[in-house]
Short mmCIF file of C-alpha atoms in Angstrom, two decimals:
data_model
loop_
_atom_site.label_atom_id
_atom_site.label_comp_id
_atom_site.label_asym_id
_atom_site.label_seq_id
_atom_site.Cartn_x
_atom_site.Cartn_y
_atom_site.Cartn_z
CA UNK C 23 14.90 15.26 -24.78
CA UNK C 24 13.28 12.13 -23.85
CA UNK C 25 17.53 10.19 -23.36
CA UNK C 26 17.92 13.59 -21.49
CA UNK C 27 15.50 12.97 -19.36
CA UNK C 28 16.26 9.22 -18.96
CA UNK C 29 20.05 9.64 -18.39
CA UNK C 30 18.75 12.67 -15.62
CA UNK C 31 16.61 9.53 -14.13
CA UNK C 32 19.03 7.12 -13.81
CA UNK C 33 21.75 9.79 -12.21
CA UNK C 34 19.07 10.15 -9.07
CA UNK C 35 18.25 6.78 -8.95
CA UNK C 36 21.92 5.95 -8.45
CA UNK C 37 22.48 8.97 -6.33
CA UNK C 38 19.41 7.90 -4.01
CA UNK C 39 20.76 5.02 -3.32
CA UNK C 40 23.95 5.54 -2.65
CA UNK C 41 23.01 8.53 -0.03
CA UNK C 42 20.33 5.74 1.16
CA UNK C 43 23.43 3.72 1.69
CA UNK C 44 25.60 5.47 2.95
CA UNK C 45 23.41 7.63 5.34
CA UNK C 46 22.21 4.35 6.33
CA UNK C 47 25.37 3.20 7.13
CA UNK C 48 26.67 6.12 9.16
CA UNK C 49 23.17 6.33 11.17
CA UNK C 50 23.43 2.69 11.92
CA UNK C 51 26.54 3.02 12.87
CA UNK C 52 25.80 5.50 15.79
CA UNK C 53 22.85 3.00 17.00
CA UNK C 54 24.98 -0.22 17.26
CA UNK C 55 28.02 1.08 18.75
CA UNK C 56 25.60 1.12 21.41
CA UNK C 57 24.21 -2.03 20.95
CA UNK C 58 28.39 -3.08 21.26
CA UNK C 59 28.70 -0.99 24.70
CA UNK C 60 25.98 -2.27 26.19
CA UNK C 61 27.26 -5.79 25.89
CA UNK C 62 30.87 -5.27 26.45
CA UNK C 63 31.49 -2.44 28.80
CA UNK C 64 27.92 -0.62 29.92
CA UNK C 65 27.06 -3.64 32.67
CA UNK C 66 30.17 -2.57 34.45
CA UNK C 67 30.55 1.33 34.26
CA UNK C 68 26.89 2.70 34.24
CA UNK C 69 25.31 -0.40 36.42
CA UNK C 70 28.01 -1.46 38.77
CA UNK C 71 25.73 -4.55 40.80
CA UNK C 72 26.53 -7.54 42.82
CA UNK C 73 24.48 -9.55 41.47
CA UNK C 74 25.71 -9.59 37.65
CA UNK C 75 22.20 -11.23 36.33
CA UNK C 76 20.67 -7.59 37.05
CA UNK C 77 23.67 -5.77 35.85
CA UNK C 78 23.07 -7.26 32.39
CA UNK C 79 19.57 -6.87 31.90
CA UNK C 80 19.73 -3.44 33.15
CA UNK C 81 22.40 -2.96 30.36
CA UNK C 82 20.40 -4.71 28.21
CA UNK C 83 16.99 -2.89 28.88
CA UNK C 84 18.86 0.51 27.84
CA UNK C 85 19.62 -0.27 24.64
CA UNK C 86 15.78 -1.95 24.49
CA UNK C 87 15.14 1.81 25.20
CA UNK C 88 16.34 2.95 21.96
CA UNK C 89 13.47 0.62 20.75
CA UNK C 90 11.13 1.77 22.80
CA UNK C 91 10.95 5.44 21.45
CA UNK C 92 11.02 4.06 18.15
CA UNK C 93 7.65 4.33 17.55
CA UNK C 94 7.49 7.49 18.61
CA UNK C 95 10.19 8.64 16.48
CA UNK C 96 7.94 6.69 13.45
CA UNK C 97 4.97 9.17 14.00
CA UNK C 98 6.49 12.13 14.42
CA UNK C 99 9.38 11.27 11.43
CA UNK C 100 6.67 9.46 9.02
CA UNK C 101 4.25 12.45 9.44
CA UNK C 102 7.22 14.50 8.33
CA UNK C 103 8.78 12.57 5.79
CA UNK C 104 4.98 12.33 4.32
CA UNK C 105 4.02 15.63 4.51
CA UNK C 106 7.53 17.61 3.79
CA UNK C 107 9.37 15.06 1.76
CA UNK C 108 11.62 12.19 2.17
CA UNK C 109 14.72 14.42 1.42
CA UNK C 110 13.78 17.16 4.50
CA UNK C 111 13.30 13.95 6.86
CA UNK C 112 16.38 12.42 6.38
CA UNK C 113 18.53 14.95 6.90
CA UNK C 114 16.82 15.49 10.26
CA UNK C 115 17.66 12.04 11.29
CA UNK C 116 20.79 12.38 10.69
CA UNK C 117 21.55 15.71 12.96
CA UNK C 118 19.34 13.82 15.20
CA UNK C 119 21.54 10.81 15.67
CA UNK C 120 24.83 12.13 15.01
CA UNK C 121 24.19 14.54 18.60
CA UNK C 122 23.02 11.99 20.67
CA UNK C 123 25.51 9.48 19.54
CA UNK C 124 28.26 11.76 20.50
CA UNK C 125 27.11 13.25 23.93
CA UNK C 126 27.41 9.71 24.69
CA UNK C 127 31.13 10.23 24.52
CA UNK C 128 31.01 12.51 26.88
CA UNK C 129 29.30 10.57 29.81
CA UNK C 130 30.17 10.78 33.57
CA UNK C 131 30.37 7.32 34.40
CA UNK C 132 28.16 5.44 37.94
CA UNK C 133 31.20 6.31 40.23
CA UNK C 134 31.40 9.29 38.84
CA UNK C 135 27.66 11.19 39.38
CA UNK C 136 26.39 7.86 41.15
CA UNK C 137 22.42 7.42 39.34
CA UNK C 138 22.40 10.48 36.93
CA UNK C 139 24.83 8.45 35.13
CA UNK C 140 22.31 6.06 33.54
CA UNK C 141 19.71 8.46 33.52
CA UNK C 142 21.67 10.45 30.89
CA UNK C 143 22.61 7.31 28.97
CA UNK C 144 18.58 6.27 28.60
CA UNK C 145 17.85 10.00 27.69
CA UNK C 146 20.48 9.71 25.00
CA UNK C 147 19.35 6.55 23.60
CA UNK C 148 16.03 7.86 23.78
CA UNK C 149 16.75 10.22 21.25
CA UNK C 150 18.86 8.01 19.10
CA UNK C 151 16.04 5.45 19.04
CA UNK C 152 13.63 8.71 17.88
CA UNK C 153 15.86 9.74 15.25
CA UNK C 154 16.83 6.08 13.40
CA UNK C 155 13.14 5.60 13.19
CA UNK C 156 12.58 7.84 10.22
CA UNK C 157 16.11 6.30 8.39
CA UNK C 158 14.94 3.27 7.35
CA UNK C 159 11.21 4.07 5.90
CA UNK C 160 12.61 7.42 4.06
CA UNK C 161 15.97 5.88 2.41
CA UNK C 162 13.62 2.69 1.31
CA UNK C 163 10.79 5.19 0.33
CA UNK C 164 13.23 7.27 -1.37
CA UNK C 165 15.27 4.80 -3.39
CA UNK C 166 11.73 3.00 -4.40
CA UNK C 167 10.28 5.80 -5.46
CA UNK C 168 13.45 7.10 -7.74
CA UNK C 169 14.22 3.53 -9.29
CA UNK C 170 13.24 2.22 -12.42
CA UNK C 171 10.35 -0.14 -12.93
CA UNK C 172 11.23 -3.61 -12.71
CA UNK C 173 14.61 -2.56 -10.81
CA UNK C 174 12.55 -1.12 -7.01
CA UNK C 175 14.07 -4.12 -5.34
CA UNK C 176 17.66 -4.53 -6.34
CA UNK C 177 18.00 -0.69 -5.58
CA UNK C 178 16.29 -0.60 -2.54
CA UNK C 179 18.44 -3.15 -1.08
CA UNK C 180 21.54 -1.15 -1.24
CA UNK C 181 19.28 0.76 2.14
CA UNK C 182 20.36 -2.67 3.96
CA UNK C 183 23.40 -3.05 2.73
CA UNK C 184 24.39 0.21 4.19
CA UNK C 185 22.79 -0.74 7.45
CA UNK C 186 24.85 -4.00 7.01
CA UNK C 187 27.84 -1.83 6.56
CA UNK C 188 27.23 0.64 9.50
CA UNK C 189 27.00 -2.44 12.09
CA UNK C 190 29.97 -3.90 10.46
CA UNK C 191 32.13 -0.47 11.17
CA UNK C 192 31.23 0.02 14.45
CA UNK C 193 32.20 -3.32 15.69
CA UNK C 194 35.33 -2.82 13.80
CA UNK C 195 36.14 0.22 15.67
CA UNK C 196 35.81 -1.90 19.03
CA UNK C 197 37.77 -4.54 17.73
CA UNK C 198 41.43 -2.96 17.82
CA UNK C 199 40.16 -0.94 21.35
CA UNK C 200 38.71 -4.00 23.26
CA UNK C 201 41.90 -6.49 21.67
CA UNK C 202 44.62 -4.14 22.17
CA UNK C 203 44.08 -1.46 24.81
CA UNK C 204 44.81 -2.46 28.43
CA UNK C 205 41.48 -3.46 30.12
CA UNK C 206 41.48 -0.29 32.34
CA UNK C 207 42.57 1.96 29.49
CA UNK C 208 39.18 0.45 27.70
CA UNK C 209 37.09 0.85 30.78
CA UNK C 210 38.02 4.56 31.15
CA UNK C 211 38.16 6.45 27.97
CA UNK C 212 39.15 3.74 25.28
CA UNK C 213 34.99 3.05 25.19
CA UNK C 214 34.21 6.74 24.17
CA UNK C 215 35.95 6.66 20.99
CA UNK C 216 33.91 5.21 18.65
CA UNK C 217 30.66 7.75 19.96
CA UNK C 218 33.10 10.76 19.86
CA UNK C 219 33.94 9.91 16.54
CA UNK C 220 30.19 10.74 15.10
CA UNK C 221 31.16 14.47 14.73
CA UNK C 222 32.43 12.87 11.42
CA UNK C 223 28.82 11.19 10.68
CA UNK C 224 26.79 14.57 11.18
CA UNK C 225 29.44 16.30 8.43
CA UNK C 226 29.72 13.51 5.97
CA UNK C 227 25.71 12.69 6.10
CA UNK C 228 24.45 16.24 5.55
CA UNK C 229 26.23 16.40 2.35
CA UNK C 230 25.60 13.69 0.76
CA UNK C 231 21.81 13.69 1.27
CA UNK C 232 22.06 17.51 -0.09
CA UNK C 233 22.96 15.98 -3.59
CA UNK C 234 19.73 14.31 -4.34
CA UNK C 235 16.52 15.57 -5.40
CA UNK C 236 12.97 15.16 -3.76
CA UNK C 237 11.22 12.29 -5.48
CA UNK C 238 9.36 12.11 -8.76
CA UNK C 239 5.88 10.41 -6.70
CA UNK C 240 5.86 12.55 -3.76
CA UNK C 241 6.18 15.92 -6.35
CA UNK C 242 3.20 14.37 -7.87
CA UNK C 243 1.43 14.24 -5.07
CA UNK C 244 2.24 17.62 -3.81
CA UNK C 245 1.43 19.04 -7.96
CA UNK C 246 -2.24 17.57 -7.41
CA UNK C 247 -2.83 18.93 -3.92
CA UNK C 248 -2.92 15.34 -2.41
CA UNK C 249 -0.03 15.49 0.48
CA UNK C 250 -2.20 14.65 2.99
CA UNK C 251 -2.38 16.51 6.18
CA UNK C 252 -2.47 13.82 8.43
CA UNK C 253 -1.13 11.10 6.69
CA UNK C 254 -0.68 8.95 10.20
CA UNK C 255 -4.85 8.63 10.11
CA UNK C 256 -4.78 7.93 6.36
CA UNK C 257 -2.99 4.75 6.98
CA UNK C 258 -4.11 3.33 9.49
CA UNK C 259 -7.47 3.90 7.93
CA UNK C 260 -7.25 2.53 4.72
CA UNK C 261 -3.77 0.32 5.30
CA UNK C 262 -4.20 -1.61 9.22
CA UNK C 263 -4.09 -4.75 7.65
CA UNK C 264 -0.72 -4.64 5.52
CA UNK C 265 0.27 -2.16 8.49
CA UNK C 266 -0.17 -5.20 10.82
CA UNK C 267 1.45 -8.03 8.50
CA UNK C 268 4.60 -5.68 8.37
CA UNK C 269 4.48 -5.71 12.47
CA UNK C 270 4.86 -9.51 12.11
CA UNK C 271 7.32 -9.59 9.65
CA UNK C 272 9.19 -7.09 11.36
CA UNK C 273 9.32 -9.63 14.10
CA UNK C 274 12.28 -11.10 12.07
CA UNK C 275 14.63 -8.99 13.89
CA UNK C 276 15.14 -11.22 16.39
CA UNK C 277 17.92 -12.93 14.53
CA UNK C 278 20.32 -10.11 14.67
CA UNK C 279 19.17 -9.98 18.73
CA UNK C 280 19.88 -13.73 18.97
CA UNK C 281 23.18 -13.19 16.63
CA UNK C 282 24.50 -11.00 18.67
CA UNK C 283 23.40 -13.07 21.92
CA UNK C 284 25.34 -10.67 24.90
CA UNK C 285 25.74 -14.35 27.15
CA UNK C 286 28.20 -15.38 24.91
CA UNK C 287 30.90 -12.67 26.97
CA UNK C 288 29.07 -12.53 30.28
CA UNK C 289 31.24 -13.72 32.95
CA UNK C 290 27.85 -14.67 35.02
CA UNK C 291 27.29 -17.41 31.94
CA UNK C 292 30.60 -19.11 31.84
CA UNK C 293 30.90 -19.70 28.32
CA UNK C 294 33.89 -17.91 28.30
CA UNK C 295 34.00 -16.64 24.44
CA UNK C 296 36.81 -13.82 24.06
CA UNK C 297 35.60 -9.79 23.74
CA UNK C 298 37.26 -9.66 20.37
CA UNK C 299 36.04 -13.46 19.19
CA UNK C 300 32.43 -12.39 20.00
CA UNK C 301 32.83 -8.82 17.88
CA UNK C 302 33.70 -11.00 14.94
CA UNK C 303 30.33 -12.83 14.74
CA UNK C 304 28.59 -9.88 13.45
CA UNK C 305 31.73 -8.40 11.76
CA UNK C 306 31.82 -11.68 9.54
CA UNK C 307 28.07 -12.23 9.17
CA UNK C 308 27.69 -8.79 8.19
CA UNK C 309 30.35 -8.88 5.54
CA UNK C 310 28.96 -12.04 3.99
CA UNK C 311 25.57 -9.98 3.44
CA UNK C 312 26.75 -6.77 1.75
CA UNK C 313 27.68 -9.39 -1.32
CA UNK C 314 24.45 -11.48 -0.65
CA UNK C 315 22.21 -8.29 -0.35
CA UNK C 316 21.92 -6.84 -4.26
CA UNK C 317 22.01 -10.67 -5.49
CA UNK C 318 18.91 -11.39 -3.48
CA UNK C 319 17.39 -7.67 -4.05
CA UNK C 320 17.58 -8.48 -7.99
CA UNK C 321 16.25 -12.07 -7.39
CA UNK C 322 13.18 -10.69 -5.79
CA UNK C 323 12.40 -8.46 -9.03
CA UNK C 324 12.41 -11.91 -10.96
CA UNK C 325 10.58 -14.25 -8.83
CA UNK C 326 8.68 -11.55 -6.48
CA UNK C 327 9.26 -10.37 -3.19
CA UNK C 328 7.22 -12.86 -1.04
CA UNK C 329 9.59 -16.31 -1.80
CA UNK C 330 12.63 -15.16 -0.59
CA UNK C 331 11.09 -13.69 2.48
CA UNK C 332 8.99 -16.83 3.34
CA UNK C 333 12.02 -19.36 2.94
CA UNK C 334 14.47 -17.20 4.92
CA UNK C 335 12.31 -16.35 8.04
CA UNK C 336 11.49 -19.98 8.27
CA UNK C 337 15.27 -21.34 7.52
CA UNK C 338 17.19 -18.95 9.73
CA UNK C 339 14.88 -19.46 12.73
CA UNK C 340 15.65 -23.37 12.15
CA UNK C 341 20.02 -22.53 12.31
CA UNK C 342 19.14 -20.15 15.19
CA UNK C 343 18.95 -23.10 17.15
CA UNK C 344 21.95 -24.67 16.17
CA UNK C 345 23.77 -21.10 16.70
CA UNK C 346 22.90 -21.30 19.81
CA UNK C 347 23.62 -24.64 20.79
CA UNK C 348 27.46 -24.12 19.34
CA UNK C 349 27.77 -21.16 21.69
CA UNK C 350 27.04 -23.49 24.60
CA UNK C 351 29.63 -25.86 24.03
CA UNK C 352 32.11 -23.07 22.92
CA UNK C 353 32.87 -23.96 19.49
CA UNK C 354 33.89 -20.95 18.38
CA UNK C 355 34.63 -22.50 14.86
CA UNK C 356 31.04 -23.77 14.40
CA UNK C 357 29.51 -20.43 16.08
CA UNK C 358 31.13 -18.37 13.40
CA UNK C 359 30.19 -20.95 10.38
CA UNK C 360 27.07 -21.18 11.58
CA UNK C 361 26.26 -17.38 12.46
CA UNK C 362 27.57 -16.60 8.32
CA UNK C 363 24.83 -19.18 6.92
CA UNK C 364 21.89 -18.03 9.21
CA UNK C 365 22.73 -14.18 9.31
CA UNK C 366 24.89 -13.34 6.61
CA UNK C 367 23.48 -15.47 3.75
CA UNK C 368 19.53 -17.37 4.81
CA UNK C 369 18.34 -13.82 7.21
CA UNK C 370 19.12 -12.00 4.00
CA UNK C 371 16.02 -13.38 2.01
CA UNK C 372 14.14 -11.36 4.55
CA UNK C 373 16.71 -8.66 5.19
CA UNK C 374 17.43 -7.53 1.50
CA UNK C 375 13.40 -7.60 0.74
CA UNK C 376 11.78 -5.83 3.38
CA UNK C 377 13.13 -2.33 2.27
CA UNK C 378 11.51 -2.78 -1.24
CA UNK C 379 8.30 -4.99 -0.12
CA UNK C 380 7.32 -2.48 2.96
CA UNK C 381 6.91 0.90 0.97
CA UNK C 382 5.05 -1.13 -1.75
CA UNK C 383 2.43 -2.20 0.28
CA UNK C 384 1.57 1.21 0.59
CA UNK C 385 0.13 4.56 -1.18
CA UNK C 386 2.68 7.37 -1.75
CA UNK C 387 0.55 10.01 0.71
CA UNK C 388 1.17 7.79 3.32
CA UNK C 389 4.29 5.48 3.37
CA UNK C 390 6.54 6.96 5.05
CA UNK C 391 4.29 6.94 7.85
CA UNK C 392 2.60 3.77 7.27
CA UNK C 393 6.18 1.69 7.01
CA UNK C 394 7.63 3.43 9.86
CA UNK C 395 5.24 3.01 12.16
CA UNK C 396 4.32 -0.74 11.33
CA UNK C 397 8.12 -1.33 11.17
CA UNK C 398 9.14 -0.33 14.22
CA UNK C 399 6.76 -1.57 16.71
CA UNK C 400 7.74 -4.50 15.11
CA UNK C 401 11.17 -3.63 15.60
CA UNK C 402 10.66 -2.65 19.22
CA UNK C 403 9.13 -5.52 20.48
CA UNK C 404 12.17 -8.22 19.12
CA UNK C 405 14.44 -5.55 20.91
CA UNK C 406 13.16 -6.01 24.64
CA UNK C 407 13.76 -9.75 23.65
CA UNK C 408 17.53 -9.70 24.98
CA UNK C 409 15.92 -8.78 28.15
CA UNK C 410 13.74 -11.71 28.42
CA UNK C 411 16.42 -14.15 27.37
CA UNK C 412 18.48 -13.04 30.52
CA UNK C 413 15.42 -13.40 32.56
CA UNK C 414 14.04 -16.93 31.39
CA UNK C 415 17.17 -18.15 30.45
CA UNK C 416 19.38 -16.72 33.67
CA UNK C 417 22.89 -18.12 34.44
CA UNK C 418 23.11 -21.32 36.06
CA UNK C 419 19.89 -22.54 33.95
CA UNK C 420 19.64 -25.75 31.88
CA UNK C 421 18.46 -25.47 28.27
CA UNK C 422 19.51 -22.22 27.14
CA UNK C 423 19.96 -22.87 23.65
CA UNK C 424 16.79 -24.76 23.82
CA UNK C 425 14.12 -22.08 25.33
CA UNK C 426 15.76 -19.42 23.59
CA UNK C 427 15.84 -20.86 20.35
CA UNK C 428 12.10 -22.20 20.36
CA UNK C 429 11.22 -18.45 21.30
CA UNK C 430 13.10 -17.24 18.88
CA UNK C 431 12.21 -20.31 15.87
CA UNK C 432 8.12 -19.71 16.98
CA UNK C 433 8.88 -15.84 15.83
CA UNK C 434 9.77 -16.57 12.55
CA UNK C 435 7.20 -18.78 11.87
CA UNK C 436 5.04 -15.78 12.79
CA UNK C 437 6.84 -13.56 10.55
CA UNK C 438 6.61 -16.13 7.70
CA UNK C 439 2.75 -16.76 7.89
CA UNK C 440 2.51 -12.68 7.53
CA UNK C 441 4.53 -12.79 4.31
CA UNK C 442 2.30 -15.57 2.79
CA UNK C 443 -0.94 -13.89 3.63
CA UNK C 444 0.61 -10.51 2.07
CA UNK C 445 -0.22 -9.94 -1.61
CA UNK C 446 2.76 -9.82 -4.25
CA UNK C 447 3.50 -6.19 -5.44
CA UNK C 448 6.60 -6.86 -7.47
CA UNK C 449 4.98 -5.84 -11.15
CA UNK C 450 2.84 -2.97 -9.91
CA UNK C 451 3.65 -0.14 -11.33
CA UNK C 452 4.23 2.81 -8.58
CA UNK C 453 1.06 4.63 -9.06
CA UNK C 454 -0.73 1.71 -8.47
CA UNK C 455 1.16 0.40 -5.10
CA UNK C 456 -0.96 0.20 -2.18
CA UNK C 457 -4.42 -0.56 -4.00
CA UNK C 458 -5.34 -3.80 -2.91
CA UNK C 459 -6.86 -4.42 -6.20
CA UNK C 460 -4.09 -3.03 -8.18
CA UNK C 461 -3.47 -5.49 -11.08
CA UNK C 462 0.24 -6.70 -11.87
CA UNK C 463 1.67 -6.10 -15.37
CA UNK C 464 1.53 -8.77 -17.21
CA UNK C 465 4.88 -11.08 -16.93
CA UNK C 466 6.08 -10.37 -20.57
CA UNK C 467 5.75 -7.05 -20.28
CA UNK C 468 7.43 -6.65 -17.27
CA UNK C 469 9.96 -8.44 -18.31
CA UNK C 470 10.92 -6.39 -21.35
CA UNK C 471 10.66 -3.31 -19.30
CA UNK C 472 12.96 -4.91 -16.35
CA UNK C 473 15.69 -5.89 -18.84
CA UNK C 474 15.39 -2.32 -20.41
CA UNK C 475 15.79 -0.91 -17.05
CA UNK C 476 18.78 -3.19 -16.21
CA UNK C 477 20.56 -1.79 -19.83
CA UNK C 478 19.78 1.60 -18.86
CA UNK C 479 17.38 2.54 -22.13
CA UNK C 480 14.41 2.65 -19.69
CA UNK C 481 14.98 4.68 -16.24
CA UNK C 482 12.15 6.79 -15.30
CA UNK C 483 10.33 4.90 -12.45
CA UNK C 484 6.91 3.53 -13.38
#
């Protein structure tokens, strides 16, 4: 009974996280095709200007929208993932998403409907910035709270991978459009494509998240009467102060924003890099982290989850600078060497850790809600930061690679001292994660039970 019930373990952990991947790569996929529109084509069919500066951070500020609701999204989504279960929430996101993403499709452009254009496209990303802000807190919670002991962060990393994935597809899907279709083809219907195509996402999501069953620690809680009925107050009760170091560390999206800076394209800039050049920065980067992803996941459950976050905030805000600086001078050769060893292998020690370190630092009744919420003001605040790069650093300026690289260098350090004053949570067992005074299992004994995890004779999470 007892291999019955091990081999029944291990089937959900592996089924959690591959619908935590793979619903995380499909939802991700409907936010950054966006994030791609609103660099390459949005500045010129839903904010038609003659000054171009404003055109771009208009552009700019819409997908910043998305951001803005986030939080939102996190207490509405967290309270529901707490208090109904990770599997319920999920599957909400994903309808969610997968209807806004799609009604973008179907846009009237400026000369079409004049204002109400734009209006539309914010109240779209409105909801699409709701909706992803439940994905990454309930895959995370979910995988973490199905893995084995001594395995939380190698499985929970496959959450980022798919998101890694999902912004890898849908610049891939504007590669062969923006390369290959006549400009004015692009401009007119070419664009909608990719949105229109998230019919597909709402299908293929909804059944695979069907497959897995509601976790092991959140049945617990519900079997003792402890689902909390406002699990939102809970946290920020007993958990502000982790809540607040995961705002900072959060902070370390800015290297994706500066990654994916939008000046590289913009006419107003003159740098002059190609549409389908600048799609491959990301496309590249993000294919060098789906291999660096599980390696660093499974690193973290040997030497803890605090080291590989500290050294890669700190590292990649040091190459964002020289990122930067090649994009200037339009190397595109150094740009792209440069963007794979800050984003798609250093960013990673962050990237990979967060979706295992987050949900530890907090109690089961409340961490949906507590990661969410922490996570994405975090989140939302690096996303108004393309914004402010157009506006300090505006065409025609001197320095760009300079102010933007110190703004963006002084936010990792930020998000580095948060890590270091965070405590380690890498041998607590799962009942014990988010007590402050929870004691780690002693390194010997975890060890035995992480290799008997990794050879399968020990799966039920503990």
């Amino acid at each position: 009974m007892t291999t019955t019930r091990t081999i029944r373990h291990m089937s959900q952990s592996r089924k959690a996280a591959a619908s935590g991947w793979i619903g995380s790569a499909l939802e991700y996929y409907d936010f950054f095709i966006y994030a791609t529109a609103a660099s390459l084509i949005f500045p010129q069919i839903f904010f038609p200007s003659e000054n171009p500066t404003v055109a771009i951070v208009a552009s700019l500020a819409t997908y910043g929208v998305g951001y803005v609701a986030r939080p939102i999204g996190a207490f509405v989504l967290g309270h529901w993932g707490d208090t109904h279960g990770r599997k319920t929430v999920l599957i909400v996101c994903m309808f969610l998403m997968g209807i806004s993403t799609m009604a973008v499709g179907f846009l009237p452009t400026y000369q079409q409907v004049g204002i109400l254009a734009p209006i539309l496209l914010v109240i779209l990303r409105l909801v699409q910035g709701f909706a992803v802000a439940g994905e990454i807190s309930g895959a995370s919670s979910m995988i973490l709270e199905h893995a084995p002991f001594g395995r939380r962060g190698f499985y929970a990393s496959f959450a980022l991978q798919g998101v890694q994935a999902g912004q890898i597809l849908a610049a891939a899907v504007f590669l062969p459009l923006a390369a290959y279709m006549p400009t004015d083809a692009f401009n007119s219907w070419g664009w909608r494509i990719p949105f229109l195509l998230s019919f597909f996402v709402i299908v293929a999501g909804y059944i695979i998240r069907r497959e897995v069953d509601e976790t092991p620690a959140f049945a617990q809680e519900g079997a003792r009467g402890e689902t909390p009925r406002s699990p939102i107050v809970q946290a920020i009760k007993l958990s502000w102060r982790d809540m607040l170091r995961v705002i900072c560390m959060a902070l370390m999206n800015v290297i994706p924003v500066v990654a994916t800076a939008a000046y590289a394209v913009q006419p107003a800039y003159g740098i002059g890099f190609a549409k389908d050049v600048y799609l491959w920065i990301p496309v590249l980067g993000n294919m060098l982290a789906i291999f660096v992803i599980p390696f660093v996941g499974n690193l973290s459950d040997k030497v803890g989850r605090k080291p590989p976050i500290i050294v890669g905030a700190l590292l990649s805000g040091l190459l964002a600078f020289v990122y930067l600086y090649a994009i200037s001078i339009r190397n595109v050769p150094l740009a792209i060497l440069v963007s794979l060893l800050m984003w798609g292998v250093v960013y990673q020690g962050y990237n990979a850790i967060f979706p295992s370190f987050y949900p530890e630092l907090f109690p089961t009744r409340t961490r949906v809600s507590a990661m969410a919420i922490s996570q994405n003001i975090g989140t939302t605040i690096t996303a108004l930061l393309p914004a402010l790069f157009a506006t300090v650093a505006p065409p025609g300026s001197d320095n760009i690679p300079l102010t933007v690289g110190a703004i963006a260098f002084g936010i990792t350090v930020i998000a580095a001292l948060a890590a270091v004053t965070a405590r380690e949570t890498f041998r607590v067992s799962i009942d014990d994660l988010g007590n402050p005074k929870a004691v780690p299992m002693p390194r010997a004994d975890y060890e035995r039970q992480r290799a008997e995890a990794a050879s399968g004779a020990a799966a039920i999470p503990t």
